[in-house]
Amino acid sequence: MAQEERMLIVGGERLEGTVRVSGGKNTSVAIIPATILSSTPCVIENLPNIEDVHVSVETLRYLGARVDWDPAEGLMQVDASSINRTDVPLDLCRRMRASSYYIGALLARFGRAQVPLPGGCDIGRRPIDQHIKGMRALGARVDTQRGTVIAEADPLVGADVFLDMATVGGTINVMLAASRAQGTTTIYNAAKEPHIVDLANFLNSMGCRVKGAGTDVIRVRGTQTLASRRPYAVIPDQIETGTLMIAAAATHGDVTITGCIPTHMEALTAKLLEMGAKVYEHDDSIRVRSLGAHRGVTFKTQVYPGFPTDLQQPMSALLCTATGTSTVVENIFESRFRHLAEMERMGARVRIFEQTAVIEGVPMLHGAAVEATDLRAGAALVVAGLMAQGTTEIYNTHFIDRGYENLEQKFASLGARISRVRE
Ligand code: EPZ
């Protein structure tokens, strides 16, 4: 039986040079379902060649849309006029958490949707009760039968939606449903992440009227006909940018990340500066240099513009060799520390108390065989492997492929000794 594919890293190389960040995963998985709303074909640019985008393409094709997708160019053309069904199959929902967005998009376009509940994962339960609360507020009848959400509305009517927490997915789903509802929807306690703004800009480029995206109150004036008139390029990936910044610091390297948006990175930049790394911001690039030892820091994950939960895992890897004690508080998901147990195999010294991890800095990590348990845990293990002495083997690389385009090629181009093996 062929051995499982794994990533092999010989650590200790300083990362140096320039690397371009890919288009954003979390914005792409929101904008692709939004193409269902357009009465004209949509052209989307700068899409990353990652598993979640492939699953999104399969989902649109399953529904009957015509999709031309060039992974190398990051270019996609969607003609949703031929969609002839409103149910998403379980096997596609199992492969991508963002399948829940098809509830809002299909309800808005067809008045009905049948989408299996997204499974939980290693970072927490991840319910979608707020998504359902939002659909019901817009007048939809929503039932959950045998693990599948069945929603109907004729028609959706704009309303006030008060989210119990600033949920990214909940905000996105309600925006999608509200875009073609009758009247205006106001979303209170809305998430403010960069990809919320990107989705609003895409909806507005199709003739919708979304105001307030990026603040905690978003107003969507429903528009019966939405029509894409020009190509739309998704924003760069905030979390890939952060992962590359953290890896640059972790290897005491000197890396310039181009095609990014520095203002999206402020919470991480502040922490890297506090640790003693140097960060230089330009219009669409960030340079990270680190020469001396890093000071340990404390950080707590928060909704945007706070420290992103998706960077908690890679950052905790960097803190394993910082001087002194660091404290990490994970406020967004209930179990997002599983990567730390894997890093203990590499010599990390960590104690966990519920949502708080206390990391005692050690002089050096050493290579080991470790397993990725989710996407960003995989990224954390790559960072740990890059800075460790010796060789690290990372299993379950499919998690990494969900959210990072050509990650090892990017790191190899900066001087890392990293490859994939399957024998
Ligand atoms: C999105 O997940 C991202 N995924 C996550 O990125 C990211 O970690 C998260 O936002 C926070 O920024 C995509 O965009 C595809 P939430 P989402 O709804 O929408 C609870 C990655 O690595 N909640 O803001 O699921 C929920 O359980 C992934 O790229 C409810 O209780 O995040 C969580 O504890 C991982 N009920 C918290 O809110 C709901 O109806 C935040 O979840 C919705 C959420």
Short mmCIF file of C-alpha atoms and ligand atoms in Angstrom, two decimals:
data_model
loop_
_atom_site.label_atom_id
_atom_site.label_comp_id
_atom_site.label_asym_id
_atom_site.label_seq_id
_atom_site.Cartn_x
_atom_site.Cartn_y
_atom_site.Cartn_z
CA MET A 1 0.00 0.00 0.00
CA ALA A 2 1.44 3.38 -0.99
CA GLN A 3 2.57 5.31 2.06
CA GLU A 4 0.56 8.41 2.88
CA GLU A 5 1.86 11.63 1.33
CA ARG A 6 3.71 13.76 3.83
CA MET A 7 5.62 17.03 3.90
CA LEU A 8 9.34 16.81 4.68
CA ILE A 9 11.13 19.83 6.15
CA VAL A 10 14.82 20.10 7.04
CA GLY A 11 14.72 23.03 9.43
CA GLY A 12 17.17 25.79 10.27
CA GLU A 13 17.29 27.66 6.96
CA ARG A 14 16.74 31.44 7.10
CA LEU A 15 13.92 32.46 4.71
CA GLU A 16 15.07 35.29 2.43
CA GLY A 17 13.61 36.94 -0.66
CA THR A 18 10.24 37.96 -2.07
CA VAL A 19 7.02 35.98 -2.33
CA ARG A 20 3.58 36.90 -3.67
CA VAL A 21 0.52 36.02 -1.61
CA SER A 22 -2.42 34.26 -3.29
CA GLY A 23 -6.05 35.34 -3.42
CA GLY A 24 -8.06 34.80 -0.25
CA LYS A 25 -9.61 31.43 0.61
CA ASN A 26 -12.34 32.76 2.90
CA THR A 27 -13.36 35.52 0.50
CA SER A 28 -13.39 33.13 -2.48
CA VAL A 29 -15.71 30.61 -0.81
CA ALA A 30 -18.15 33.48 -0.17
CA ILE A 31 -17.93 35.23 -3.57
CA ILE A 32 -18.24 32.04 -5.64
CA PRO A 33 -21.74 31.18 -4.27
CA ALA A 34 -22.67 34.86 -4.74
CA THR A 35 -22.32 34.35 -8.53
CA ILE A 36 -25.58 32.35 -8.29
CA LEU A 37 -27.33 35.70 -7.75
CA SER A 38 -26.24 37.21 -11.08
CA SER A 39 -28.49 37.13 -14.17
CA THR A 40 -25.38 37.59 -16.33
CA PRO A 41 -22.15 35.54 -16.44
CA CYS A 42 -19.56 36.48 -13.79
CA VAL A 43 -15.78 36.62 -14.20
CA ILE A 44 -13.81 36.23 -10.95
CA GLU A 45 -10.02 36.82 -10.85
CA ASN A 46 -7.17 36.16 -8.40
CA LEU A 47 -8.79 32.97 -7.08
CA PRO A 48 -6.36 30.67 -5.24
CA ASN A 49 -5.80 27.14 -6.58
CA ILE A 50 -6.86 25.37 -3.37
CA GLU A 51 -9.15 22.47 -2.46
CA ASP A 52 -11.94 24.73 -1.13
CA VAL A 53 -12.16 26.51 -4.49
CA HIS A 54 -12.23 23.16 -6.32
CA VAL A 55 -15.12 22.04 -4.10
CA SER A 56 -16.90 25.34 -4.79
CA VAL A 57 -16.56 24.70 -8.55
CA GLU A 58 -17.90 21.15 -8.14
CA THR A 59 -20.83 22.51 -6.15
CA LEU A 60 -21.79 25.09 -8.79
CA ARG A 61 -21.49 22.45 -11.56
CA TYR A 62 -23.63 20.02 -9.52
CA LEU A 63 -26.32 22.70 -9.31
CA GLY A 64 -26.21 23.05 -13.11
CA ALA A 65 -24.14 26.20 -13.57
CA ARG A 66 -21.60 26.43 -16.37
CA VAL A 67 -18.18 27.02 -14.82
CA ASP A 68 -14.92 27.60 -16.73
CA TRP A 69 -12.08 27.53 -14.20
CA ASP A 70 -8.37 27.98 -14.93
CA PRO A 71 -6.57 27.10 -11.65
CA ALA A 72 -3.18 28.28 -12.93
CA GLU A 73 -4.56 31.69 -13.89
CA GLY A 74 -6.93 31.96 -10.92
CA LEU A 75 -9.63 32.88 -13.41
CA MET A 76 -13.22 31.64 -13.24
CA GLN A 77 -16.26 32.34 -15.42
CA VAL A 78 -19.65 31.35 -14.00
CA ASP A 79 -22.92 31.29 -15.94
CA ALA A 80 -25.52 30.52 -13.28
CA SER A 81 -28.49 30.90 -15.64
CA SER A 82 -28.51 27.13 -16.24
CA ILE A 83 -28.81 26.16 -12.57
CA ASN A 84 -31.66 23.63 -12.33
CA ARG A 85 -31.54 22.34 -8.76
CA THR A 86 -31.35 23.75 -5.24
CA ASP A 87 -29.90 20.89 -3.21
CA VAL A 88 -26.22 20.45 -2.29
CA PRO A 89 -25.04 16.86 -1.73
CA LEU A 90 -23.55 15.67 1.54
CA ASP A 91 -20.19 14.61 0.08
CA LEU A 92 -19.53 18.17 -1.09
CA CYS A 93 -20.64 19.65 2.25
CA ARG A 94 -18.33 17.30 4.11
CA ARG A 95 -15.36 18.59 2.14
CA MET A 96 -15.96 22.30 2.72
CA ARG A 97 -17.34 24.12 5.74
CA ALA A 98 -18.48 27.10 3.69
CA SER A 99 -21.16 24.99 1.98
CA SER A 100 -23.64 26.69 4.33
CA TYR A 101 -23.41 29.84 2.14
CA TYR A 102 -25.44 28.01 -0.53
CA ILE A 103 -28.47 28.30 1.79
CA GLY A 104 -28.48 32.10 1.52
CA ALA A 105 -27.54 32.19 -2.17
CA LEU A 106 -30.09 29.56 -3.32
CA LEU A 107 -32.86 31.04 -1.13
CA ALA A 108 -32.21 34.48 -2.63
CA ARG A 109 -32.27 33.23 -6.22
CA PHE A 110 -34.85 30.40 -6.14
CA GLY A 111 -36.73 30.75 -2.83
CA ARG A 112 -35.61 27.30 -1.66
CA ALA A 113 -32.47 25.49 -0.55
CA GLN A 114 -31.59 22.03 0.76
CA VAL A 115 -28.11 21.89 2.27
CA PRO A 116 -26.70 19.33 4.75
CA LEU A 117 -25.44 20.83 7.99
CA PRO A 118 -21.66 21.35 7.80
CA GLY A 119 -19.83 18.87 10.01
CA GLY A 120 -17.98 20.07 13.09
CA CYS A 121 -14.21 19.84 12.93
CA ASP A 122 -11.20 19.76 15.18
CA ILE A 123 -11.52 23.36 16.27
CA GLY A 124 -15.03 23.18 17.62
CA ARG A 125 -18.72 22.41 17.14
CA ARG A 126 -19.28 25.25 14.66
CA PRO A 127 -23.11 25.35 14.66
CA ILE A 128 -25.03 27.52 12.18
CA ASP A 129 -27.90 28.56 14.44
CA GLN A 130 -27.25 32.25 13.69
CA HIS A 131 -27.40 31.60 9.95
CA ILE A 132 -30.82 29.95 10.43
CA LYS A 133 -31.97 32.75 12.75
CA GLY A 134 -31.12 35.24 10.00
CA MET A 135 -32.99 33.32 7.29
CA ARG A 136 -36.06 33.07 9.52
CA ALA A 137 -35.89 36.82 10.22
CA LEU A 138 -36.13 37.35 6.45
CA GLY A 139 -39.31 35.27 6.37
CA ALA A 140 -37.91 31.90 5.34
CA ARG A 141 -39.36 28.66 6.73
CA VAL A 142 -36.33 26.66 7.86
CA ASP A 143 -36.39 23.09 9.16
CA THR A 144 -33.58 20.69 9.89
CA GLN A 145 -34.47 17.14 8.92
CA ARG A 146 -31.98 14.26 9.31
CA GLY A 147 -29.02 16.65 9.40
CA THR A 148 -30.12 18.66 6.37
CA VAL A 149 -31.31 22.27 6.37
CA ILE A 150 -34.47 22.67 4.26
CA ALA A 151 -35.38 26.31 3.66
CA GLU A 152 -38.18 27.94 1.66
CA ALA A 153 -39.29 31.53 1.21
CA ASP A 154 -41.73 33.16 -1.10
CA PRO A 155 -40.42 35.78 -1.10
CA LEU A 156 -37.64 36.84 1.26
CA VAL A 157 -38.52 40.16 2.89
CA GLY A 158 -35.92 42.56 4.31
CA ALA A 159 -35.81 42.76 8.13
CA ASP A 160 -33.63 43.62 11.12
CA VAL A 161 -31.27 40.76 12.08
CA PHE A 162 -29.56 40.86 15.48
CA LEU A 163 -26.71 38.34 15.51
CA ASP A 164 -25.89 36.91 18.95
CA MET A 165 -22.19 37.04 18.11
CA ALA A 166 -20.21 38.65 15.31
CA THR A 167 -20.20 35.44 13.24
CA VAL A 168 -18.36 35.68 9.91
CA GLY A 169 -20.37 32.93 8.24
CA GLY A 170 -23.64 34.13 9.70
CA THR A 171 -23.02 37.66 8.42
CA ILE A 172 -22.08 36.38 4.94
CA ASN A 173 -25.11 34.06 4.70
CA VAL A 174 -27.56 36.80 5.69
CA MET A 175 -25.94 39.25 3.22
CA LEU A 176 -26.40 36.70 0.43
CA ALA A 177 -30.06 36.08 1.31
CA ALA A 178 -30.81 39.80 1.81
CA SER A 179 -29.25 40.81 -1.54
CA ARG A 180 -32.44 39.89 -3.45
CA ALA A 181 -35.00 40.22 -0.65
CA GLN A 182 -37.86 42.71 -0.91
CA GLY A 183 -36.84 45.82 1.03
CA THR A 184 -33.91 46.59 3.31
CA THR A 185 -32.17 44.29 5.77
CA THR A 186 -30.09 45.64 8.64
CA ILE A 187 -27.59 43.25 10.22
CA TYR A 188 -26.62 44.25 13.76
CA ASN A 189 -23.48 42.87 15.42
CA ALA A 190 -22.13 42.03 11.97
CA ALA A 191 -18.63 40.60 11.50
CA LYS A 192 -16.09 43.11 10.11
CA GLU A 193 -13.49 40.80 8.54
CA PRO A 194 -11.90 41.93 5.24
CA HIS A 195 -13.76 39.27 3.30
CA ILE A 196 -17.10 40.70 4.50
CA VAL A 197 -16.12 43.96 2.78
CA ASP A 198 -14.94 42.06 -0.30
CA LEU A 199 -18.31 40.28 -0.59
CA ALA A 200 -20.14 43.61 -0.17
CA ASN A 201 -18.04 45.14 -2.94
CA PHE A 202 -18.79 42.19 -5.21
CA LEU A 203 -22.55 42.39 -4.50
CA ASN A 204 -22.46 46.15 -5.16
CA SER A 205 -20.57 45.54 -8.43
CA MET A 206 -23.64 43.51 -9.49
CA GLY A 207 -26.02 46.36 -8.67
CA CYS A 208 -26.87 45.54 -5.05
CA ARG A 209 -26.78 48.32 -2.43
CA VAL A 210 -24.79 47.18 0.61
CA LYS A 211 -23.66 49.86 3.06
CA GLY A 212 -21.65 49.62 6.28
CA ALA A 213 -19.61 46.49 5.49
CA GLY A 214 -16.55 46.61 7.74
CA THR A 215 -18.61 48.04 10.61
CA ASP A 216 -20.91 46.14 12.96
CA VAL A 217 -24.07 47.41 11.25
CA ILE A 218 -24.57 46.41 7.60
CA ARG A 219 -27.55 47.58 5.52
CA VAL A 220 -28.53 45.60 2.42
CA ARG A 221 -31.18 47.00 0.13
CA GLY A 222 -32.51 43.99 -1.77
CA THR A 223 -32.44 44.23 -5.55
CA GLN A 224 -34.59 41.94 -7.71
CA THR A 225 -32.09 41.77 -10.55
CA LEU A 226 -28.36 41.56 -9.94
CA ALA A 227 -26.10 41.48 -12.98
CA SER A 228 -22.31 41.26 -13.05
CA ARG A 229 -20.93 43.82 -15.52
CA ARG A 230 -17.15 43.49 -15.11
CA PRO A 231 -14.51 41.05 -13.86
CA TYR A 232 -14.03 41.05 -10.08
CA ALA A 233 -10.69 40.24 -8.40
CA VAL A 234 -10.85 38.82 -4.87
CA ILE A 235 -8.63 40.37 -2.18
CA PRO A 236 -5.35 38.72 -1.13
CA ASP A 237 -5.40 36.13 1.64
CA GLN A 238 -5.00 37.80 5.03
CA ILE A 239 -4.18 34.51 6.77
CA GLU A 240 -1.64 33.32 4.19
CA THR A 241 0.02 36.75 4.45
CA GLY A 242 0.19 36.30 8.23
CA THR A 243 1.51 32.76 7.95
CA LEU A 244 4.33 33.96 5.66
CA MET A 245 5.13 36.84 8.05
CA ILE A 246 5.30 34.47 11.03
CA ALA A 247 7.54 32.03 9.12
CA ALA A 248 9.90 34.87 8.17
CA ALA A 249 10.25 35.85 11.84
CA ALA A 250 10.48 32.21 12.97
CA THR A 251 13.53 31.58 10.76
CA HIS A 252 15.14 34.94 11.61
CA GLY A 253 14.86 35.68 7.93
CA ASP A 254 14.23 38.69 5.72
CA VAL A 255 11.12 38.26 3.56
CA THR A 256 9.04 40.68 1.51
CA ILE A 257 5.44 39.59 0.89
CA THR A 258 3.94 41.30 -2.17
CA GLY A 259 0.34 41.64 -3.37
CA CYS A 260 -0.95 41.89 0.22
CA ILE A 261 -2.92 44.54 2.15
CA PRO A 262 -0.85 45.70 5.16
CA THR A 263 -3.83 47.28 6.95
CA HIS A 264 -5.40 43.80 7.22
CA MET A 265 -2.34 42.63 9.18
CA GLU A 266 -2.15 45.26 11.95
CA ALA A 267 -2.91 42.98 14.92
CA LEU A 268 -0.19 40.51 13.89
CA THR A 269 2.27 43.25 12.95
CA ALA A 270 1.90 44.79 16.42
CA LYS A 271 2.68 41.45 18.08
CA LEU A 272 5.70 40.75 15.86
CA LEU A 273 7.08 44.21 16.70
CA GLU A 274 6.44 43.55 20.41
CA MET A 275 8.45 40.31 20.07
CA GLY A 276 11.40 42.24 18.62
CA ALA A 277 10.97 41.50 14.90
CA LYS A 278 11.11 44.31 12.34
CA VAL A 279 8.10 44.93 10.08
CA TYR A 280 8.16 47.46 7.22
CA GLU A 281 4.82 48.28 5.49
CA HIS A 282 4.46 49.57 1.94
CA ASP A 283 1.37 50.11 -0.25
CA ASP A 284 0.86 46.47 -1.20
CA SER A 285 3.75 44.69 0.44
CA ILE A 286 5.14 43.91 3.88
CA ARG A 287 8.77 43.15 4.76
CA VAL A 288 9.55 41.11 7.89
CA ARG A 289 13.11 40.85 9.22
CA SER A 290 14.25 39.27 12.46
CA LEU A 291 17.80 39.03 13.70
CA GLY A 292 17.87 38.66 17.48
CA ALA A 293 15.96 36.58 20.00
CA HIS A 294 12.20 37.06 20.27
CA ARG A 295 10.51 38.17 23.47
CA GLY A 296 7.52 36.13 24.61
CA VAL A 297 4.15 37.92 24.36
CA THR A 298 0.54 37.52 25.36
CA PHE A 299 -2.25 37.64 22.80
CA LYS A 300 -5.98 36.89 22.73
CA THR A 301 -7.87 35.98 19.57
CA GLN A 302 -10.71 38.34 18.74
CA VAL A 303 -13.00 39.16 15.83
CA TYR A 304 -11.50 41.57 13.30
CA PRO A 305 -9.62 43.88 13.74
CA GLY A 306 -8.39 41.89 16.75
CA PHE A 307 -5.82 39.10 16.51
CA PRO A 308 -7.28 36.55 14.04
CA THR A 309 -8.06 33.09 15.43
CA ASP A 310 -6.71 31.60 12.17
CA LEU A 311 -3.24 32.94 13.00
CA GLN A 312 -3.30 31.72 16.61
CA GLN A 313 -1.92 28.34 15.64
CA PRO A 314 1.03 29.49 13.47
CA MET A 315 1.81 32.23 16.02
CA SER A 316 1.88 29.75 18.90
CA ALA A 317 4.53 27.81 16.97
CA LEU A 318 6.70 30.94 16.77
CA LEU A 319 6.26 31.52 20.51
CA CYS A 320 7.67 28.06 21.35
CA THR A 321 11.24 29.42 21.02
CA ALA A 322 10.60 32.98 22.24
CA THR A 323 12.38 34.05 25.41
CA GLY A 324 10.30 33.66 28.56
CA THR A 325 6.65 32.78 28.96
CA SER A 326 3.91 33.52 26.43
CA THR A 327 0.17 33.31 26.97
CA VAL A 328 -2.33 32.55 24.22
CA VAL A 329 -6.07 32.93 24.82
CA GLU A 330 -8.37 31.43 22.16
CA ASN A 331 -11.69 33.27 22.44
CA ILE A 332 -13.37 32.26 19.17
CA PHE A 333 -13.32 28.45 18.97
CA GLU A 334 -13.62 25.99 21.83
CA SER A 335 -10.83 23.58 20.90
CA ARG A 336 -8.17 25.13 18.76
CA PHE A 337 -5.04 23.95 20.64
CA ARG A 338 -4.60 20.42 19.24
CA HIS A 339 -1.49 21.46 17.30
CA LEU A 340 0.29 22.12 20.61
CA ALA A 341 0.31 18.42 21.50
CA GLU A 342 2.04 17.74 18.17
CA MET A 343 4.59 20.47 18.84
CA GLU A 344 5.36 18.94 22.25
CA ARG A 345 6.79 16.03 20.23
CA MET A 346 9.22 18.62 18.85
CA GLY A 347 10.22 19.77 22.33
CA ALA A 348 7.72 22.55 22.92
CA ARG A 349 6.80 23.20 26.55
CA VAL A 350 3.10 24.02 26.85
CA ARG A 351 0.43 23.93 29.53
CA ILE A 352 -3.24 24.31 28.61
CA PHE A 353 -5.96 25.58 30.94
CA GLU A 354 -9.30 25.52 29.03
CA GLN A 355 -9.05 28.42 26.53
CA THR A 356 -5.57 29.49 27.63
CA ALA A 357 -2.22 28.04 26.56
CA VAL A 358 0.93 28.97 28.50
CA ILE A 359 4.07 28.46 26.40
CA GLU A 360 7.51 28.35 28.04
CA GLY A 361 10.11 29.31 25.45
CA VAL A 362 12.81 26.70 24.74
CA PRO A 363 16.12 27.38 22.94
CA MET A 364 15.30 25.14 19.99
CA LEU A 365 12.65 22.72 18.69
CA HIS A 366 13.81 19.45 17.15
CA GLY A 367 12.33 17.74 14.09
CA ALA A 368 9.79 14.94 14.55
CA ALA A 369 6.94 13.08 12.81
CA VAL A 370 3.76 15.09 13.47
CA GLU A 371 0.15 15.12 12.26
CA ALA A 372 -1.89 18.08 11.07
CA THR A 373 -5.33 17.99 12.70
CA ASP A 374 -6.84 20.91 10.75
CA LEU A 375 -5.84 23.52 8.19
CA ARG A 376 -4.13 26.09 10.42
CA ALA A 377 -2.68 23.41 12.71
CA GLY A 378 -0.92 22.19 9.57
CA ALA A 379 0.41 25.69 8.96
CA ALA A 380 1.64 25.84 12.56
CA LEU A 381 3.54 22.58 12.11
CA VAL A 382 5.16 23.90 8.92
CA VAL A 383 6.36 26.97 10.85
CA ALA A 384 7.64 24.70 13.64
CA GLY A 385 9.41 22.46 11.10
CA LEU A 386 11.05 25.44 9.38
CA MET A 387 12.59 26.60 12.66
CA ALA A 388 13.39 23.19 14.17
CA GLN A 389 16.78 21.49 14.18
CA GLY A 390 16.65 18.39 12.02
CA THR A 391 13.91 16.87 9.88
CA THR A 392 10.14 17.15 10.45
CA GLU A 393 7.58 14.94 8.69
CA ILE A 394 4.06 16.35 8.58
CA TYR A 395 1.20 13.92 7.89
CA ASN A 396 -2.35 14.82 6.75
CA THR A 397 -1.06 17.43 4.29
CA HIS A 398 -4.53 17.45 2.66
CA PHE A 399 -5.60 19.83 5.44
CA ILE A 400 -2.91 22.30 4.32
CA ASP A 401 -4.04 22.03 0.70
CA ARG A 402 -7.51 23.19 1.67
CA GLY A 403 -6.28 26.73 2.33
CA TYR A 404 -2.76 27.31 0.99
CA GLU A 405 -1.80 27.43 -2.69
CA ASN A 406 1.64 25.91 -3.42
CA LEU A 407 2.81 26.51 0.16
CA GLU A 408 5.97 24.42 -0.10
CA GLN A 409 6.90 26.01 -3.43
CA LYS A 410 6.53 29.44 -1.82
CA PHE A 411 8.74 28.48 1.11
CA ALA A 412 11.27 26.66 -1.12
CA SER A 413 11.58 29.82 -3.25
CA LEU A 414 12.65 31.60 -0.04
CA GLY A 415 15.34 29.02 0.71
CA ALA A 416 13.47 26.46 2.82
CA ARG A 417 14.40 22.77 2.45
CA ILE A 418 10.82 21.52 2.06
CA SER A 419 9.22 18.90 -0.17
CA ARG A 420 6.47 16.31 -0.38
CA VAL A 421 7.17 12.61 -0.40
CA ARG A 422 4.99 9.61 -1.05
CA GLU A 423 6.60 6.24 -1.16
C1 EPZ B 1 -14.96 31.66 9.35
O1 EPZ B 1 -15.54 30.52 9.97
C2 EPZ B 1 -13.70 31.16 8.67
N1 EPZ B 1 -14.07 30.20 7.64
C3 EPZ B 1 -12.78 30.53 9.69
O2 EPZ B 1 -11.58 30.18 9.02
C4 EPZ B 1 -12.45 31.57 10.76
O3 EPZ B 1 -11.69 30.94 11.77
C5 EPZ B 1 -13.73 32.14 11.37
O4 EPZ B 1 -14.58 32.66 10.32
C6 EPZ B 1 -13.46 33.27 12.35
O5 EPZ B 1 -12.76 34.29 11.71
C7 EPZ B 1 -14.52 30.69 6.46
O6 EPZ B 1 -14.61 31.89 6.25
C8 EPZ B 1 -14.86 29.66 5.43
P1 EPZ B 1 -17.77 32.22 12.80
P2 EPZ B 1 -17.04 30.63 10.57
O7 EPZ B 1 -19.14 31.95 12.32
O8 EPZ B 1 -17.86 31.50 9.70
C9 EPZ B 1 -19.76 30.35 16.68
C10 EPZ B 1 -9.84 28.83 8.34
O9 EPZ B 1 -8.92 28.27 8.95
N2 EPZ B 1 -20.99 30.33 15.89
O10 EPZ B 1 -17.26 33.62 12.87
O11 EPZ B 1 -17.52 29.26 10.84
C11 EPZ B 1 -18.74 29.37 16.14
O12 EPZ B 1 -18.96 28.07 16.64
C12 EPZ B 1 -11.22 28.80 8.93
O13 EPZ B 1 -9.73 29.45 7.25
C13 EPZ B 1 -22.18 29.94 16.50
O14 EPZ B 1 -22.22 29.59 17.67
O15 EPZ B 1 -16.74 31.38 11.94
C14 EPZ B 1 -17.43 29.96 16.60
O16 EPZ B 1 -17.19 29.54 17.92
C15 EPZ B 1 -11.26 28.06 10.26
N3 EPZ B 1 -23.32 29.93 15.75
C16 EPZ B 1 -17.69 31.46 16.57
O17 EPZ B 1 -19.12 31.63 16.56
C17 EPZ B 1 -23.33 30.29 14.42
O18 EPZ B 1 -24.40 30.25 13.79
C18 EPZ B 1 -17.14 32.17 15.35
O19 EPZ B 1 -17.62 31.50 14.23
C19 EPZ B 1 -22.11 30.70 13.83
C20 EPZ B 1 -20.96 30.72 14.57
#
